[in-house]
mmCIF file of C-alpha atoms in Angstrom:
data_model
loop_
_atom_site.group_PDB
_atom_site.id
_atom_site.type_symbol
_atom_site.label_atom_id
_atom_site.label_comp_id
_atom_site.label_asym_id
_atom_site.label_seq_id
_atom_site.Cartn_x
_atom_site.Cartn_y
_atom_site.Cartn_z
ATOM 1 C CA SER A 1 -24.225 0.253 -3.748
ATOM 2 C CA SER A 2 -24.088 0.049 -7.523
ATOM 3 C CA GLY A 3 -26.322 3.107 -7.682
ATOM 4 C CA ARG A 4 -29.938 3.977 -8.347
ATOM 5 C CA LEU A 5 -31.913 2.159 -11.007
ATOM 6 C CA MET A 6 -32.101 3.830 -14.426
ATOM 7 C CA ARG A 7 -35.557 5.105 -15.388
ATOM 8 C CA HIS A 8 -35.516 3.392 -18.787
ATOM 9 C CA ALA A 9 -34.947 -0.066 -17.318
ATOM 10 C CA GLN A 10 -36.970 -2.242 -15.000
ATOM 11 C CA VAL A 11 -34.991 -4.293 -12.524
ATOM 12 C CA GLU A 12 -36.405 -6.940 -10.265
ATOM 13 C CA ILE A 13 -34.978 -9.438 -7.844
ATOM 14 C CA CYS A 14 -36.296 -12.991 -7.974
ATOM 15 C CA GLU A 15 -35.778 -16.309 -6.221
ATOM 16 C CA VAL A 16 -32.918 -18.287 -7.735
ATOM 17 C CA GLU A 17 -34.803 -21.600 -7.866
ATOM 18 C CA THR A 18 -38.327 -20.479 -8.838
ATOM 19 C CA GLY A 19 -37.943 -17.094 -10.550
ATOM 20 C CA LYS A 20 -40.655 -15.656 -8.251
ATOM 21 C CA ALA A 21 -40.296 -11.897 -7.706
ATOM 22 C CA LEU A 22 -39.053 -10.891 -4.256
ATOM 23 C CA ASP A 23 -39.856 -7.859 -2.108
ATOM 24 C CA ALA A 24 -37.504 -4.925 -1.530
ATOM 25 C CA ALA A 25 -34.349 -5.649 0.481
ATOM 26 C CA GLN A 26 -34.516 -9.407 -0.210
ATOM 27 C CA SER A 27 -31.539 -10.973 -1.970
ATOM 28 C CA GLY A 28 -31.908 -12.989 -5.144
ATOM 29 C CA LEU A 29 -31.215 -13.159 -8.865
ATOM 30 C CA ILE A 30 -31.220 -9.876 -10.817
ATOM 31 C CA ARG A 31 -33.555 -9.615 -13.839
ATOM 32 C CA ILE A 32 -33.645 -6.627 -16.202
ATOM 33 C CA SER A 33 -36.148 -5.416 -18.804
ATOM 34 C CA GLY A 34 -36.168 -2.380 -21.057
ATOM 35 C CA GLY A 35 -35.654 -1.114 -24.589
ATOM 36 C CA SER A 36 -31.871 -1.054 -24.244
ATOM 37 C CA VAL A 37 -31.566 -4.535 -22.750
ATOM 38 C CA MET A 38 -30.622 -7.436 -24.991
ATOM 39 C CA ARG A 39 -33.287 -10.054 -25.629
ATOM 40 C CA GLY A 40 -31.095 -12.916 -24.459
ATOM 41 C CA TYR A 41 -28.396 -15.229 -25.694
ATOM 42 C CA TYR A 42 -28.942 -17.279 -28.833
ATOM 43 C CA GLY A 43 -31.191 -20.194 -27.957
ATOM 44 C CA GLU A 44 -32.188 -18.679 -24.598
ATOM 45 C CA ALA A 45 -35.270 -16.503 -24.609
ATOM 46 C CA CYS A 46 -36.039 -13.891 -21.990
ATOM 47 C CA THR A 47 -38.596 -14.922 -19.395
ATOM 48 C CA GLU A 48 -41.679 -12.683 -19.258
ATOM 49 C CA GLY A 49 -39.747 -9.961 -21.095
ATOM 50 C CA PHE A 50 -36.909 -9.950 -18.559
ATOM 51 C CA PHE A 51 -33.294 -10.884 -19.175
ATOM 52 C CA THR A 52 -32.062 -12.941 -16.237
ATOM 53 C CA THR A 53 -28.459 -12.170 -15.330
ATOM 54 C CA ALA A 54 -26.141 -14.473 -13.407
ATOM 55 C CA ASP A 55 -25.762 -11.750 -10.763
ATOM 56 C CA LEU A 56 -27.146 -11.917 -7.239
ATOM 57 C CA GLY A 57 -28.243 -8.770 -5.487
ATOM 58 C CA ARG A 58 -30.920 -6.764 -3.746
ATOM 59 C CA ILE A 59 -32.684 -3.430 -4.110
ATOM 60 C CA ASP A 60 -33.052 -1.483 -0.890
ATOM 61 C CA HIS A 61 -36.141 0.554 0.055
ATOM 62 C CA GLY A 62 -34.483 3.684 -1.377
ATOM 63 C CA GLY A 63 -34.076 2.116 -4.825
ATOM 64 C CA GLN A 64 -30.321 1.439 -4.574
ATOM 65 C CA LEU A 65 -29.099 -1.750 -6.282
ATOM 66 C CA TYR A 66 -26.506 -3.853 -4.458
ATOM 67 C CA ILE A 67 -24.578 -6.560 -6.334
ATOM 68 C CA GLU A 68 -23.783 -9.395 -3.915
ATOM 69 C CA GLY A 69 -22.107 -11.952 -6.127
ATOM 70 C CA ARG A 70 -22.726 -14.409 -8.936
ATOM 71 C CA ARG A 71 -25.221 -17.265 -9.129
ATOM 72 C CA ASP A 72 -22.405 -19.721 -9.789
ATOM 73 C CA ASP A 73 -20.788 -18.633 -6.499
ATOM 74 C CA VAL A 74 -23.652 -20.232 -4.585
ATOM 75 C CA ILE A 75 -22.936 -23.671 -3.183
ATOM 76 C CA ILE A 76 -25.950 -25.858 -2.445
ATOM 77 C CA THR A 77 -24.981 -28.294 0.287
ATOM 78 C CA GLY A 78 -27.527 -30.416 2.097
ATOM 79 C CA GLY A 79 -30.331 -28.153 0.836
ATOM 80 C CA GLU A 80 -28.662 -24.987 2.195
ATOM 81 C CA ASN A 81 -27.548 -22.144 -0.077
ATOM 82 C CA VAL A 82 -24.046 -21.033 0.859
ATOM 83 C CA SER A 83 -22.248 -18.002 -0.574
ATOM 84 C CA ALA A 84 -18.671 -18.875 -1.513
ATOM 85 C CA ARG A 85 -17.706 -15.176 -1.511
ATOM 86 C CA ALA A 86 -19.100 -14.632 2.005
ATOM 87 C CA ILE A 87 -17.096 -17.592 3.325
ATOM 88 C CA GLU A 88 -13.973 -16.296 1.575
ATOM 89 C CA ALA A 89 -14.447 -12.861 3.147
ATOM 90 C CA THR A 90 -14.754 -14.375 6.628
ATOM 91 C CA LEU A 91 -11.797 -16.723 6.218
ATOM 92 C CA ARG A 92 -9.517 -13.952 4.902
ATOM 93 C CA ASP A 93 -9.496 -12.567 8.447
ATOM 94 C CA CYS A 94 -7.667 -15.706 9.600
ATOM 95 C CA ASP A 95 -4.006 -14.801 10.240
ATOM 96 C CA GLY A 96 -1.745 -15.139 7.229
ATOM 97 C CA LEU A 97 -4.386 -16.048 4.637
ATOM 98 C CA ALA A 98 -4.818 -13.401 1.965
ATOM 99 C CA ASP A 99 -5.354 -15.759 -0.985
ATOM 100 C CA ILE A 100 -8.255 -18.101 -0.379
ATOM 101 C CA VAL A 101 -10.822 -19.695 -2.683
ATOM 102 C CA VAL A 102 -14.002 -21.498 -1.686
ATOM 103 C CA LEU A 103 -15.384 -24.044 -4.137
ATOM 104 C CA GLY A 104 -18.503 -26.157 -4.255
ATOM 105 C CA LEU A 105 -17.443 -29.613 -5.390
ATOM 106 C CA PRO A 106 -19.758 -32.561 -6.126
ATOM 107 C CA HIS A 107 -20.644 -34.747 -3.149
ATOM 108 C CA ALA A 108 -22.765 -37.924 -3.303
ATOM 109 C CA GLU A 109 -24.704 -37.227 -0.101
ATOM 110 C CA TRP A 110 -24.793 -33.417 0.188
ATOM 111 C CA GLY A 111 -25.058 -32.442 -3.501
ATOM 112 C CA GLU A 112 -22.037 -30.193 -3.137
ATOM 113 C CA GLU A 113 -19.466 -29.806 -0.390
ATOM 114 C CA VAL A 114 -17.710 -26.655 0.724
ATOM 115 C CA VAL A 115 -13.994 -26.941 -0.082
ATOM 116 C CA VAL A 116 -11.449 -24.306 0.882
ATOM 117 C CA CYS A 117 -8.216 -23.943 -1.103
ATOM 118 C CA PHE A 118 -5.294 -21.716 -0.184
ATOM 119 C CA PRO A 119 -1.531 -21.399 -0.697
ATOM 120 C CA SER A 120 0.783 -21.786 2.290
ATOM 121 C CA GLU A 121 4.081 -23.352 3.176
ATOM 122 C CA ASP A 122 2.994 -23.771 6.811
ATOM 123 C CA PRO A 123 1.712 -27.330 7.461
ATOM 124 C CA GLU A 124 -0.096 -26.059 10.607
ATOM 125 C CA SER A 125 -2.174 -23.592 8.595
ATOM 126 C CA GLU A 126 -4.849 -26.181 7.720
ATOM 127 C CA ALA A 127 -5.629 -26.874 11.375
ATOM 128 C CA ALA A 128 -5.605 -23.142 12.171
ATOM 129 C CA LEU A 129 -8.007 -22.472 9.318
ATOM 130 C CA ALA A 130 -10.334 -25.297 10.438
ATOM 131 C CA ARG A 131 -10.452 -23.829 13.967
ATOM 132 C CA TRP A 132 -11.091 -20.321 12.596
ATOM 133 C CA ALA A 133 -13.894 -21.597 10.355
ATOM 134 C CA ALA A 134 -15.569 -23.497 13.220
ATOM 135 C CA ALA A 135 -15.469 -20.361 15.381
ATOM 136 C CA HIS A 136 -16.668 -17.857 12.741
ATOM 137 C CA LEU A 137 -18.953 -19.703 10.305
ATOM 138 C CA LYS A 138 -22.302 -21.423 10.617
ATOM 139 C CA LYS A 139 -22.090 -25.200 10.616
ATOM 140 C CA HIS A 140 -23.377 -25.595 7.025
ATOM 141 C CA GLN A 141 -20.780 -23.025 5.838
ATOM 142 C CA CYS A 142 -17.797 -24.814 7.367
ATOM 143 C CA PRO A 143 -15.524 -26.525 4.867
ATOM 144 C CA LYS A 144 -15.785 -30.287 4.562
ATOM 145 C CA ARG A 145 -12.275 -30.305 3.075
ATOM 146 C CA ILE A 146 -9.348 -27.914 3.312
ATOM 147 C CA LEU A 147 -6.743 -28.111 0.556
ATOM 148 C CA ARG A 148 -3.381 -26.455 1.100
ATOM 149 C CA PHE A 149 -1.223 -25.790 -1.950
ATOM 150 C CA GLN A 150 2.430 -24.879 -2.080
ATOM 151 C CA PRO A 151 2.629 -21.223 -3.186
ATOM 152 C CA SER A 152 4.557 -22.299 -6.299
ATOM 153 C CA ASP A 153 1.634 -24.592 -7.288
ATOM 154 C CA TRP A 154 -1.074 -21.963 -6.741
ATOM 155 C CA PRO A 155 -2.646 -21.384 -10.200
ATOM 156 C CA ARG A 156 -2.636 -17.800 -11.425
ATOM 157 C CA ASN A 157 -3.499 -16.246 -14.763
ATOM 158 C CA ASP A 158 -1.377 -13.728 -16.687
ATOM 159 C CA GLN A 159 -2.840 -10.865 -14.633
ATOM 160 C CA GLY A 160 -1.793 -12.518 -11.354
ATOM 161 C CA LYS A 161 -5.346 -13.424 -10.334
ATOM 162 C CA VAL A 162 -6.278 -16.876 -9.118
ATOM 163 C CA ASN A 163 -7.227 -19.140 -12.014
ATOM 164 C CA ARG A 164 -10.404 -20.573 -10.462
ATOM 165 C CA ALA A 165 -11.108 -22.983 -13.310
ATOM 166 C CA LYS A 166 -7.662 -24.554 -13.040
ATOM 167 C CA LEU A 167 -7.902 -24.610 -9.247
ATOM 168 C CA ARG A 168 -11.239 -26.422 -9.491
ATOM 169 C CA ARG A 169 -9.690 -29.063 -11.788
ATOM 170 C CA LEU A 170 -6.782 -29.519 -9.363
ATOM 171 C CA ALA A 171 -9.138 -29.817 -6.393
ATOM 172 C CA LEU A 172 -11.251 -32.430 -8.194
ATOM 173 C CA MET A 173 -8.111 -34.487 -8.838
ATOM 174 C CA MET A 174 -7.255 -34.378 -5.118
ATOM 175 C CA GLU A 175 -10.407 -36.258 -4.051
#
């Protein structure tokens, strides 16, 4: 949990597509209102007095806020919303795969396709990952493509974290 809601701020969870307020314990986009909350970014007004974040979350029945990810981590494939972070968490349990990134890349038929990228020197790791995904993920969550990178080609920033923007560009070039 990220903690209880502050008394001076109103927080609501709404549907990503419509902005309709959701009931307690339902996951959606986090919106905040209050005297200490900014009015929005230049050129983007708040909606109904609420600032809409790019964060996804839920508020439980006890008033605890849970952050579940970012709106841009949601892949929409064939009309299904898929959480890239949830897929990553599941696939990290596959033997030998600590570094793994799930991307939503453009697809003519599905809107976006689930693409898994990871570093490994083992040429058998792609097949192992595909089997693991089929056994542990729902069909619409399974990757349509699996891209294995040599560890020396795996893009990292100065802090050692995966450079997702560069990885996305590389993955798009591999189509």
